[in-house]
XYZ file of C-alpha atoms in Angstrom:
697
model
C 117.844 77.556 83.543
C 116.276 80.843 82.392
C 116.706 81.420 78.673
C 116.395 84.572 76.609
C 115.464 84.641 72.963
C 114.889 88.074 71.508
C 114.932 89.590 68.079
C 112.847 91.752 65.774
C 110.160 89.070 65.514
C 110.107 88.009 69.170
C 107.090 89.145 71.170
C 107.234 88.495 74.898
C 104.246 88.134 77.217
C 105.001 90.027 80.415
C 103.474 92.452 82.906
C 103.435 96.176 83.637
C 106.158 97.439 86.029
C 103.869 99.567 88.156
C 100.867 98.852 90.400
C 99.562 95.672 91.988
C 97.246 94.822 89.096
C 100.338 93.638 87.215
C 98.433 94.095 83.962
C 99.403 91.756 81.166
C 101.173 93.290 78.177
C 103.256 92.188 75.225
C 106.660 93.681 74.486
C 107.897 93.739 70.896
C 111.609 94.490 70.419
C 112.585 96.032 67.097
C 114.669 98.687 65.392
C 113.827 102.081 63.929
C 116.237 104.550 62.346
C 119.052 102.200 63.269
C 118.226 102.239 66.981
C 116.609 99.524 69.108
C 112.963 100.017 70.066
C 110.607 98.305 72.466
C 106.896 98.562 71.714
C 104.065 97.865 74.162
C 101.237 95.790 72.702
C 97.996 94.559 74.306
C 97.796 91.049 75.745
C 94.047 90.579 75.463
C 93.996 87.062 76.904
C 95.318 88.006 80.344
C 92.187 88.135 82.545
C 93.084 90.946 84.949
C 93.143 93.743 82.349
C 92.050 92.039 79.088
C 94.537 94.062 77.057
C 93.759 97.419 78.632
C 96.501 99.548 80.175
C 96.679 102.980 81.746
C 98.884 105.703 80.297
C 101.722 104.631 82.585
C 101.592 101.111 81.188
C 101.504 102.227 77.567
C 104.555 104.485 78.115
C 106.447 102.123 80.439
C 109.306 101.548 77.995
C 110.137 105.263 78.055
C 113.240 104.774 80.182
C 114.705 102.346 77.663
C 117.735 104.133 76.208
C 117.203 107.189 78.405
C 120.225 109.363 79.136
C 119.218 109.147 82.796
C 119.757 105.368 83.002
C 122.637 104.424 85.267
C 125.065 102.124 83.431
C 128.175 102.016 85.606
C 128.806 101.723 89.348
C 129.563 105.033 91.034
C 131.709 105.539 94.134
C 131.865 108.762 96.130
C 135.216 110.359 96.835
C 135.174 111.150 100.565
C 137.466 114.171 100.085
C 135.711 115.889 97.172
C 132.206 114.480 97.637
C 132.017 113.671 93.922
C 130.765 110.395 92.476
C 133.136 108.721 90.037
C 132.770 105.668 87.804
C 134.163 102.372 89.051
C 134.226 98.794 87.826
C 131.836 96.288 89.340
C 134.659 94.469 91.066
C 135.969 97.717 92.540
C 132.536 98.737 93.779
C 131.599 95.355 95.280
C 135.043 94.923 96.835
C 134.675 98.341 98.442
C 131.154 97.656 99.752
C 132.067 94.226 101.130
C 135.193 95.591 102.787
C 133.306 98.461 104.409
C 130.541 96.092 105.592
C 133.080 93.741 107.159
C 134.799 96.614 108.939
C 131.551 98.066 110.268
C 130.361 94.674 111.529
C 133.709 94.020 113.178
C 133.354 97.290 115.090
C 129.604 97.470 115.708
C 128.343 93.896 115.462
C 126.177 92.184 112.853
C 123.287 94.643 113.340
C 125.621 97.481 112.397
C 124.515 96.854 108.797
C 120.892 97.136 107.632
C 118.902 96.448 104.471
C 115.905 98.364 103.145
C 113.976 96.577 100.392
C 111.023 97.375 98.171
C 107.520 96.232 97.275
C 108.432 96.420 93.594
C 111.110 93.730 93.790
C 110.333 90.347 92.283
C 109.600 87.429 94.584
C 113.019 86.030 93.762
C 114.784 89.237 94.795
C 112.709 89.653 97.962
C 113.456 86.060 98.912
C 117.183 86.358 98.244
C 117.355 89.682 100.068
C 115.867 88.188 103.230
C 118.201 85.198 102.999
C 121.192 87.482 102.351
C 120.404 89.605 105.410
C 120.029 86.672 107.767
C 122.707 84.332 106.411
C 125.393 86.404 104.661
C 125.153 89.466 106.924
C 123.668 87.835 110.017
C 121.698 91.016 110.665
C 118.190 91.373 112.063
C 117.943 94.856 110.560
C 115.862 94.387 107.424
C 112.503 95.813 106.399
C 111.009 97.372 103.280
C 108.768 100.096 101.925
C 105.787 97.741 101.746
C 105.496 98.437 105.473
C 104.041 101.752 104.244
C 101.687 100.187 101.722
C 99.214 97.729 103.240
C 100.753 96.576 106.510
C 97.698 97.721 108.468
C 95.412 95.569 106.340
C 97.921 92.712 106.580
C 97.960 92.938 110.374
C 94.181 93.080 110.602
C 93.664 90.287 108.073
C 96.066 87.998 109.903
C 94.416 88.656 113.246
C 90.913 88.170 111.836
C 91.282 85.448 109.216
C 94.567 83.850 110.295
C 96.240 84.761 107.002
C 96.934 87.886 104.970
C 96.066 87.880 101.287
C 94.956 91.235 99.939
C 92.066 89.971 97.835
C 90.873 86.483 98.807
C 89.026 86.291 95.489
C 89.724 87.275 91.850
C 89.237 90.956 91.091
C 86.655 90.098 88.427
C 84.306 88.921 91.208
C 83.619 92.612 91.795
C 81.464 92.564 88.652
C 78.958 90.159 90.240
C 78.606 91.985 93.560
C 75.324 93.689 94.457
C 77.134 96.430 96.355
C 80.798 97.479 96.485
C 82.036 99.732 99.304
C 85.360 101.349 98.390
C 86.936 102.778 101.531
C 89.833 105.142 100.854
C 90.467 103.993 97.287
C 90.831 106.109 94.159
C 90.948 103.095 91.877
C 90.274 105.039 88.672
C 93.573 106.922 89.061
C 95.772 104.523 91.006
C 94.908 101.378 88.998
C 92.714 102.544 86.092
C 92.176 99.187 84.325
C 90.559 97.862 87.518
C 87.823 100.494 87.332
C 86.190 98.598 84.466
C 85.066 96.048 87.056
C 83.170 98.780 88.892
C 81.495 99.849 85.654
C 80.494 96.262 84.882
C 79.182 95.851 88.410
C 76.877 98.808 87.827
C 75.944 97.522 84.366
C 74.885 94.281 86.075
C 72.593 96.177 88.437
C 75.003 96.559 91.357
C 75.829 99.775 93.175
C 79.140 101.368 94.106
C 79.752 103.461 97.217
C 82.966 105.491 97.573
C 84.086 106.695 101.008
C 86.703 109.427 100.628
C 87.226 113.035 101.803
C 87.586 113.957 98.118
C 85.234 113.388 95.198
C 87.831 111.653 93.070
C 87.658 110.229 89.562
C 86.525 106.989 91.167
C 83.804 108.748 93.138
C 82.500 110.336 89.946
C 81.551 106.882 88.652
C 79.919 105.781 91.944
C 76.251 105.722 92.960
C 76.898 107.118 96.450
C 79.782 109.256 97.740
C 80.436 109.684 101.463
C 82.992 112.308 102.544
C 84.100 111.804 106.169
C 86.683 113.862 108.030
C 90.132 112.334 107.327
C 91.014 109.727 109.928
C 87.429 108.843 110.905
C 86.709 105.836 108.681
C 86.861 103.636 111.785
C 83.953 105.492 113.375
C 81.956 105.196 110.163
C 82.373 101.400 110.296
C 81.362 101.313 113.961
C 78.263 103.362 113.202
C 77.240 101.075 110.350
C 77.672 97.988 112.528
C 75.591 99.670 115.252
C 72.741 100.092 112.770
C 73.118 96.564 111.376
C 72.796 95.112 114.887
C 70.010 97.467 115.966
C 68.019 96.619 112.853
C 68.318 92.872 113.391
C 70.357 92.293 110.232
C 73.192 90.217 111.684
C 73.703 86.841 109.973
C 73.333 85.004 113.276
C 73.901 81.496 111.923
C 77.151 82.560 110.230
C 78.385 84.477 113.263
C 77.683 81.585 115.631
C 79.220 78.906 113.408
C 82.162 80.721 111.820
C 83.369 83.470 114.220
C 84.457 84.258 117.776
C 84.004 87.502 119.687
C 80.747 88.909 118.352
C 79.050 89.755 121.637
C 81.915 91.886 122.907
C 81.967 93.760 119.591
C 78.184 94.239 119.707
C 78.420 95.651 123.221
C 81.166 98.075 122.175
C 79.367 99.514 119.127
C 76.164 100.127 121.091
C 77.629 103.537 121.964
C 78.013 104.598 118.310
C 74.523 105.827 117.458
C 74.222 107.853 114.217
C 74.175 111.323 115.804
C 77.406 110.588 117.682
C 78.983 109.288 114.483
C 77.940 112.521 112.756
C 79.759 114.652 115.345
C 83.022 112.767 114.742
C 82.936 112.023 111.008
C 80.960 114.932 109.607
C 78.704 112.402 107.858
C 75.092 113.213 108.689
C 73.003 110.753 110.682
C 70.527 110.533 107.811
C 73.344 109.787 105.353
C 74.647 107.044 107.636
C 71.186 105.481 107.988
C 70.704 105.528 104.217
C 74.060 103.813 103.734
C 73.196 101.171 106.320
C 69.843 100.547 104.587
C 71.723 100.054 101.313
C 74.164 97.610 102.912
C 71.514 95.410 104.536
C 69.212 95.417 101.503
C 71.620 93.323 99.431
C 73.281 89.968 100.011
C 76.462 90.138 97.928
C 78.278 93.039 99.565
C 81.989 93.584 98.945
C 84.038 95.853 101.242
C 87.387 96.957 99.781
C 89.836 99.124 101.715
C 92.938 100.927 100.482
C 95.559 103.394 101.669
C 93.067 106.119 102.557
C 91.751 103.932 105.385
C 94.984 102.142 106.238
C 97.804 104.732 106.308
C 96.993 105.946 109.797
C 98.310 105.418 113.303
C 94.949 103.665 113.823
C 94.949 101.954 110.417
C 94.909 98.368 111.644
C 92.013 99.130 114.019
C 90.160 100.787 111.151
C 90.472 97.673 109.008
C 89.426 95.501 111.974
C 86.261 97.595 112.284
C 85.369 97.025 108.632
C 86.166 93.328 109.037
C 83.797 93.160 112.029
C 81.078 94.616 109.834
C 81.798 92.115 107.055
C 81.686 89.168 109.463
C 78.491 90.335 111.148
C 76.864 90.364 107.711
C 78.262 86.898 106.908
C 80.192 88.129 103.873
C 83.688 86.500 103.863
C 83.553 83.221 101.945
C 80.198 84.061 100.347
C 80.338 84.053 96.521
C 80.925 87.521 95.052
C 81.076 89.120 98.497
C 83.477 89.608 101.390
C 86.359 91.827 102.389
C 89.511 92.638 100.441
C 92.418 95.059 100.472
C 93.533 96.760 97.267
C 97.308 96.358 97.404
C 99.297 99.297 96.057
C 102.807 98.382 94.937
C 103.537 95.994 92.084
C 104.650 93.198 94.396
C 103.174 94.530 97.611
C 101.670 91.087 98.227
C 104.558 88.777 97.331
C 107.167 91.223 98.558
C 106.136 90.705 102.174
C 105.578 86.962 102.014
C 109.097 85.662 101.586
C 111.444 87.323 104.022
C 112.231 90.998 103.511
C 109.827 91.998 106.278
C 111.568 92.377 109.642
C 109.767 89.543 111.430
C 109.096 87.012 108.681
C 110.600 84.073 106.845
C 109.538 82.678 103.453
C 105.982 81.396 103.132
C 104.682 83.988 105.577
C 106.353 82.133 108.429
C 107.281 84.038 111.559
C 110.873 84.358 112.744
C 109.903 83.658 116.347
C 108.429 80.245 115.465
C 111.041 77.502 116.124
C 109.430 75.161 113.577
C 109.532 77.886 110.920
C 113.199 78.585 111.624
C 114.046 74.888 111.428
C 112.224 74.383 108.126
C 113.706 77.398 106.356
C 117.193 76.850 107.778
C 116.991 73.286 106.474
C 116.287 74.521 102.964
C 119.128 77.023 103.239
C 121.556 74.545 104.743
C 122.353 76.546 107.878
C 121.870 76.117 111.621
C 118.449 77.444 112.768
C 120.138 79.028 115.785
C 122.298 81.118 113.458
C 119.278 83.063 112.170
C 118.797 86.406 113.942
C 115.450 87.334 115.476
C 113.077 90.114 114.416
C 114.557 93.574 113.879
C 113.129 97.072 113.601
C 110.184 97.959 111.363
C 110.768 100.278 108.398
C 110.441 103.729 109.942
C 111.975 102.650 113.240
C 114.919 101.272 111.274
C 115.406 104.557 109.423
C 114.985 106.532 112.647
C 117.800 104.501 114.263
C 120.344 104.939 111.451
C 123.632 106.368 112.624
C 122.620 106.474 116.277
C 124.692 104.839 119.015
C 122.438 101.775 119.060
C 121.499 101.791 115.389
C 122.991 100.560 112.111
C 125.964 102.418 110.664
C 125.462 101.158 107.112
C 122.374 100.760 104.916
C 121.907 98.894 101.639
C 118.827 100.035 99.684
C 117.163 97.891 97.009
C 114.151 99.155 95.053
C 113.169 102.120 97.228
C 113.489 105.907 97.085
C 113.178 106.584 100.798
C 114.147 110.270 100.667
C 110.897 110.968 98.809
C 108.624 108.259 100.208
C 109.346 108.358 103.957
C 107.177 110.273 106.416
C 108.871 113.201 108.150
C 111.371 112.926 105.298
C 113.688 115.708 106.443
C 114.448 113.721 109.581
C 115.046 110.573 107.513
C 117.433 112.477 105.249
C 119.369 113.608 108.335
C 119.638 110.008 109.483
C 120.942 108.895 106.078
C 123.560 111.641 106.232
C 124.776 110.250 109.553
C 125.680 106.836 108.108
C 129.194 105.543 107.590
C 128.056 103.771 104.413
C 124.998 104.139 102.168
C 124.677 101.835 99.146
C 121.783 102.226 96.691
C 120.817 99.909 93.824
C 118.687 101.737 91.260
C 118.046 102.272 87.579
C 118.294 106.089 87.727
C 119.854 108.687 89.998
C 116.954 108.933 92.419
C 116.996 111.383 95.289
C 118.187 108.584 97.578
C 120.854 107.370 95.144
C 122.181 110.930 94.928
C 123.069 110.712 98.638
C 124.832 107.338 98.411
C 128.476 106.458 98.874
C 128.082 103.711 96.292
C 125.451 103.557 93.534
C 124.973 100.256 91.697
C 123.111 100.267 88.340
C 120.575 97.442 88.128
C 118.168 96.023 85.581
C 114.629 97.243 85.101
C 111.611 95.019 84.535
C 111.864 94.473 80.760
C 115.501 93.406 81.127
C 115.010 90.549 83.595
C 112.827 87.548 84.392
C 111.053 86.989 87.701
C 107.715 86.424 89.375
C 105.368 88.882 91.059
C 102.230 88.271 93.128
C 99.432 90.648 92.261
C 96.668 92.009 94.465
C 94.587 88.833 93.979
C 97.324 86.498 95.222
C 97.915 85.460 91.594
C 101.595 84.599 91.027
C 102.567 85.837 87.551
C 105.744 85.793 85.469
C 107.543 88.769 84.030
C 109.624 87.638 81.067
C 112.822 89.322 79.929
C 112.246 91.038 76.578
C 115.579 92.751 75.932
C 119.132 92.575 77.175
C 120.107 95.221 79.742
C 122.505 98.010 78.777
C 126.173 97.114 78.979
C 127.413 97.544 82.539
C 124.027 96.954 84.186
C 123.602 93.915 86.458
C 120.624 92.336 88.250
C 119.980 92.767 91.971
C 120.486 88.993 92.161
C 124.016 89.529 90.827
C 124.644 92.192 93.474
C 123.424 89.924 96.275
C 125.473 86.979 95.030
C 128.606 89.059 94.521
C 128.462 90.565 97.988
C 127.672 87.217 99.623
C 130.710 85.636 97.987
C 132.990 88.480 99.091
C 131.596 88.301 102.633
C 132.386 84.554 102.676
C 128.777 83.531 103.263
C 128.377 79.874 104.308
C 126.134 79.166 101.296
C 126.005 80.274 97.673
C 123.373 82.626 96.272
C 122.102 81.745 92.799
C 121.714 84.437 90.159
C 119.281 82.383 88.064
C 115.729 83.566 88.841
C 114.041 80.268 88.012
C 116.436 78.391 90.254
C 115.797 80.895 93.032
C 112.032 80.525 92.562
C 112.249 76.745 92.863
C 114.135 77.173 96.135
C 111.543 79.713 97.294
C 108.892 77.065 96.675
C 110.694 74.625 98.933
C 111.236 77.263 101.626
C 107.558 78.310 101.539
C 106.219 74.731 101.545
C 103.786 74.222 104.401
C 103.598 77.937 105.143
C 100.516 80.107 104.867
C 101.773 81.531 101.567
C 102.671 78.155 100.080
C 104.201 78.345 96.578
C 105.499 74.753 96.519
C 103.236 73.707 93.628
C 103.971 76.717 91.427
C 106.520 76.693 88.599
C 107.426 79.027 85.744
C 105.988 76.488 83.315
C 102.704 76.311 85.181
C 102.384 80.099 85.457
C 102.809 80.345 81.681
C 100.219 77.646 81.041
C 97.594 78.974 83.463
C 98.145 82.747 83.180
C 99.098 82.863 86.826
C 98.556 80.559 89.804
C 96.816 81.585 93.027
C 98.484 80.715 96.322
C 98.295 78.710 98.498
C 99.292 75.992 96.061
C 101.055 73.247 98.026
C 101.714 70.766 95.220
C 101.870 70.529 91.420
C 98.563 68.627 91.494
C 96.821 71.343 93.538
C 94.632 73.716 91.460
C 95.640 76.824 93.393
C 93.243 78.861 95.523
C 91.452 81.677 93.673
C 88.823 81.989 96.430
C 89.625 81.623 100.101
C 87.497 81.125 103.232
C 84.641 79.336 101.500
C 84.562 76.684 104.237
C 86.987 77.734 106.962
C 89.408 80.453 107.973
C 93.131 79.947 108.559
C 93.028 79.867 112.364
C 93.466 76.346 113.812
C 89.775 76.040 114.678
C 88.678 77.392 111.294
C 86.847 80.390 112.786
C 87.436 84.082 112.204
C 88.086 86.436 115.117
C 86.107 89.632 115.666
C 87.841 92.428 117.567
C 86.690 95.278 119.776
C 88.279 98.527 118.583
C 87.900 102.034 119.925
C 88.185 105.413 118.248
C 91.363 107.193 119.378
C 91.381 110.004 116.857
C 94.288 111.151 114.734
C 97.772 111.367 116.215
C 97.851 115.099 115.484
C 94.483 116.874 115.896
C 93.896 120.206 114.219
C 94.157 123.327 116.385
C 94.231 127.107 116.073
C 97.777 127.132 114.684
C 97.248 124.251 112.240
C 93.477 124.244 111.567
C 93.310 122.055 108.431
C 93.635 118.356 107.661
C 96.389 117.577 105.133
C 95.965 114.323 103.238
C 98.154 112.864 100.498
C 97.877 110.356 97.672
C 98.617 109.426 94.079
C 97.524 110.925 90.784
C 97.001 109.239 87.425
C 100.198 110.164 85.574
C 102.737 109.387 88.299
C 103.703 106.354 90.361
C 105.041 106.222 93.933
C 108.156 108.436 94.367
C 108.175 109.147 90.627
C 111.725 107.883 90.119
C 110.586 106.217 86.883
C 107.492 108.103 85.789
C 108.845 111.639 86.259
C 111.570 110.769 83.751
C 109.188 109.614 80.998
C 108.515 112.530 78.691
C 105.166 111.182 77.472
C 103.693 111.428 80.977
C 102.455 114.870 82.074
C 104.467 116.249 84.983
C 103.152 119.517 86.389
C 104.803 119.008 89.748
C 103.254 119.126 93.190
C 100.075 121.117 93.884
C 97.735 121.763 96.787
C 94.048 120.997 96.296
C 91.511 123.000 98.343
C 87.809 123.894 98.388
C 86.608 127.267 96.998
C 85.219 128.251 100.421
C 88.633 127.754 102.025
C 90.402 129.473 99.128
C 88.101 132.500 99.352
C 88.652 132.780 103.095
C 92.424 132.786 102.564
C 92.339 135.086 99.517
C 93.655 132.408 97.170
C 92.701 131.934 93.520
C 93.229 128.856 91.378
C 96.880 128.642 90.320
C 98.148 131.046 92.985
C 101.352 130.033 94.765
C 100.620 128.968 98.330
C 102.559 127.628 101.286
C 101.324 124.647 103.259
C 103.044 124.019 106.580
C 102.947 121.404 109.321
C 104.959 120.948 112.495
C 107.656 119.254 110.407
C 108.118 121.521 107.413
C 106.796 123.756 104.665
C 106.016 123.281 100.984
C 105.358 125.843 98.280
C 103.077 124.798 95.421
C 100.307 126.195 93.206
C 96.741 125.981 94.462
C 94.116 123.888 92.718
C 90.725 125.179 93.768
C 88.068 122.478 93.325
C 84.592 121.917 94.799
C 85.245 118.185 95.273
C 87.149 118.238 98.567
C 85.969 118.931 102.109
C 86.176 122.560 103.302
C 88.457 121.575 106.180
C 90.886 119.436 104.144
C 93.722 120.005 101.668
C 95.347 117.405 99.426
C 98.847 117.090 97.971
C 100.202 114.275 95.747
C 103.324 112.628 97.168
C 105.307 111.890 93.986
C 107.644 114.872 94.375
C 110.332 115.644 96.920
C 108.879 117.838 99.652
C 105.385 116.527 100.318
C 106.499 113.820 102.730
C 108.604 116.350 104.600
C 105.220 117.434 105.987
C 103.679 114.075 106.905
C 103.531 112.602 110.393
C 105.739 109.706 111.490
C 103.345 108.536 114.237
C 103.097 104.737 113.968
C 100.261 102.247 114.238
C 101.063 100.122 117.314
C 100.250 96.844 115.527
C 101.355 97.345 111.916
C 103.998 100.068 112.454
C 102.381 101.985 109.593
C 103.105 105.744 109.657
C 100.217 108.192 109.578
C 100.706 109.375 106.001
C 97.062 110.158 105.358
C 96.338 112.925 107.845
C 98.156 115.582 109.831
C 97.396 119.093 111.031
C 98.335 121.813 108.539
C 98.084 125.524 107.809
C 97.863 127.212 104.407
C 98.677 130.764 103.434
C 98.970 132.707 100.204
C 102.515 133.570 99.199
C 103.299 137.249 99.296
């Protein structure tokens, strides 16, 4: 069904392979000096980025023709430890045979799958179906658990549904006030920052809440720098002042929410001076921020990983949602709450089945009606579907143990670099009987595998993604993949056939998407009315879209929320503090994040020569550096209870005195981070742990 027509005059409309903006771009295949080329051109008509791209987008074809591309399956010799080339049939036969043997000995859950938030909707859907039908395993989760699961948990509990932004990103431009909580938009998704600039040009104001004065903060009107891990308290303090000042939208609260009085009673204890003692934000600064919030009507609260990647991340988001509801913001034009999704398909990747407890359409595995519907589409018995399995980190922590999986198949994730407490995760991977990795390059995780399968990258395949707005978009294939490289859909289908699955698994992405639409029909994330043709015609379609005649849903909650009674739920949350408080031995807060030139674990971007790659560094304040006898550029060692990292110091006045920052794109940084989990979302506490820094001798 999917056709490919390429040549020197063929220009393909597609989307960037990186962040959740999924910026529109054009790809122009050609030839130069006798070699094929692939040029990135602007696609000015696509509304999210209007032709603009960041440096990662402009250089995204840099891996095309790279010597580091994997182009043949590799199988490890158990005696020598060396990887050797194999045919696809040899590799898939080996994997299927080893899977069958492991499941015969250890049961269906002896084999696990770890997916990725960068996979297309079609791949995520097929991966979930493959796990539950071909393998019969409950052990599947993905790295999106580490992206915005805390916001997803909080949004579902509050609104009844999880969609990162319940309005188009361009609505930011019409807001009177935008509160960015834990977001460095100007570096992590640069084309989105234009909306902040236009907001200010239109008379609005931007507030950035972050322990660091980032590139985003530099273009804000107000910058608030709390102690890492205290954003929840800041929200409670603001709500205290909103209630005390009589600024609650009483009519909205009474008609559209439940639970306000209990929340009001709980925040009575968070007066500004108490908030100051916990957050480091002065009482006067808090009062000024509250005055700014209540003086405008169209207030937009946007959270990101800085607020969410904590063992209290879901409670933190609930606190900001309580504030938004008390002010009557959700559903109001050019106002409300939204989460800035991180990964390219962080939204769609969790909607259709690769999350441990979900089925397509954001249905839950424990719901008998959901199981019956999806099993009907698949043509299997609902009782044959396994129940929920372990969440991402808990799955990795169980690998190779007596009760855990003995084999792991990895699609679209570099878990050796991206996992918290990564040394422990690496040990668990080493304990497996079988590790299979599908990737485009020899990532750090692929280098550990027993079998490495070379798969297509974004320009070489067709498939849909769902961006941070809930806009389903279409990536079009622009060029043929290198000889010997297959799609993840081919891998899934080939293994399913060898494992004698009761159903077939299509390798045609459009056919898979049509089936996904049927499986999601009636679910909260309903794609039933979306087609490739319609996406092309409308430059993306917003879900839910239950029928071809439905216009899609750019803006949600205008009249009701997704709970059965149409009302949102407010929640009492309490400050518990970070999982690992600072002490005399580890007196500093270590926080991590992204920088402009790199993306996620860097498996792609670190191999593109046009992107600057200076390696890891440790950012610290001049006061801290002077106390430790450290100058800018000096080699330093940062240590936590889990490991040590050596890196050059970057001495800047834009970070708190008690905090240090390291980017996580390089192997080593996540060896330091804490694996404490949020009890609701199972999100690890990436964003803060206790650390010590010393100058290297």
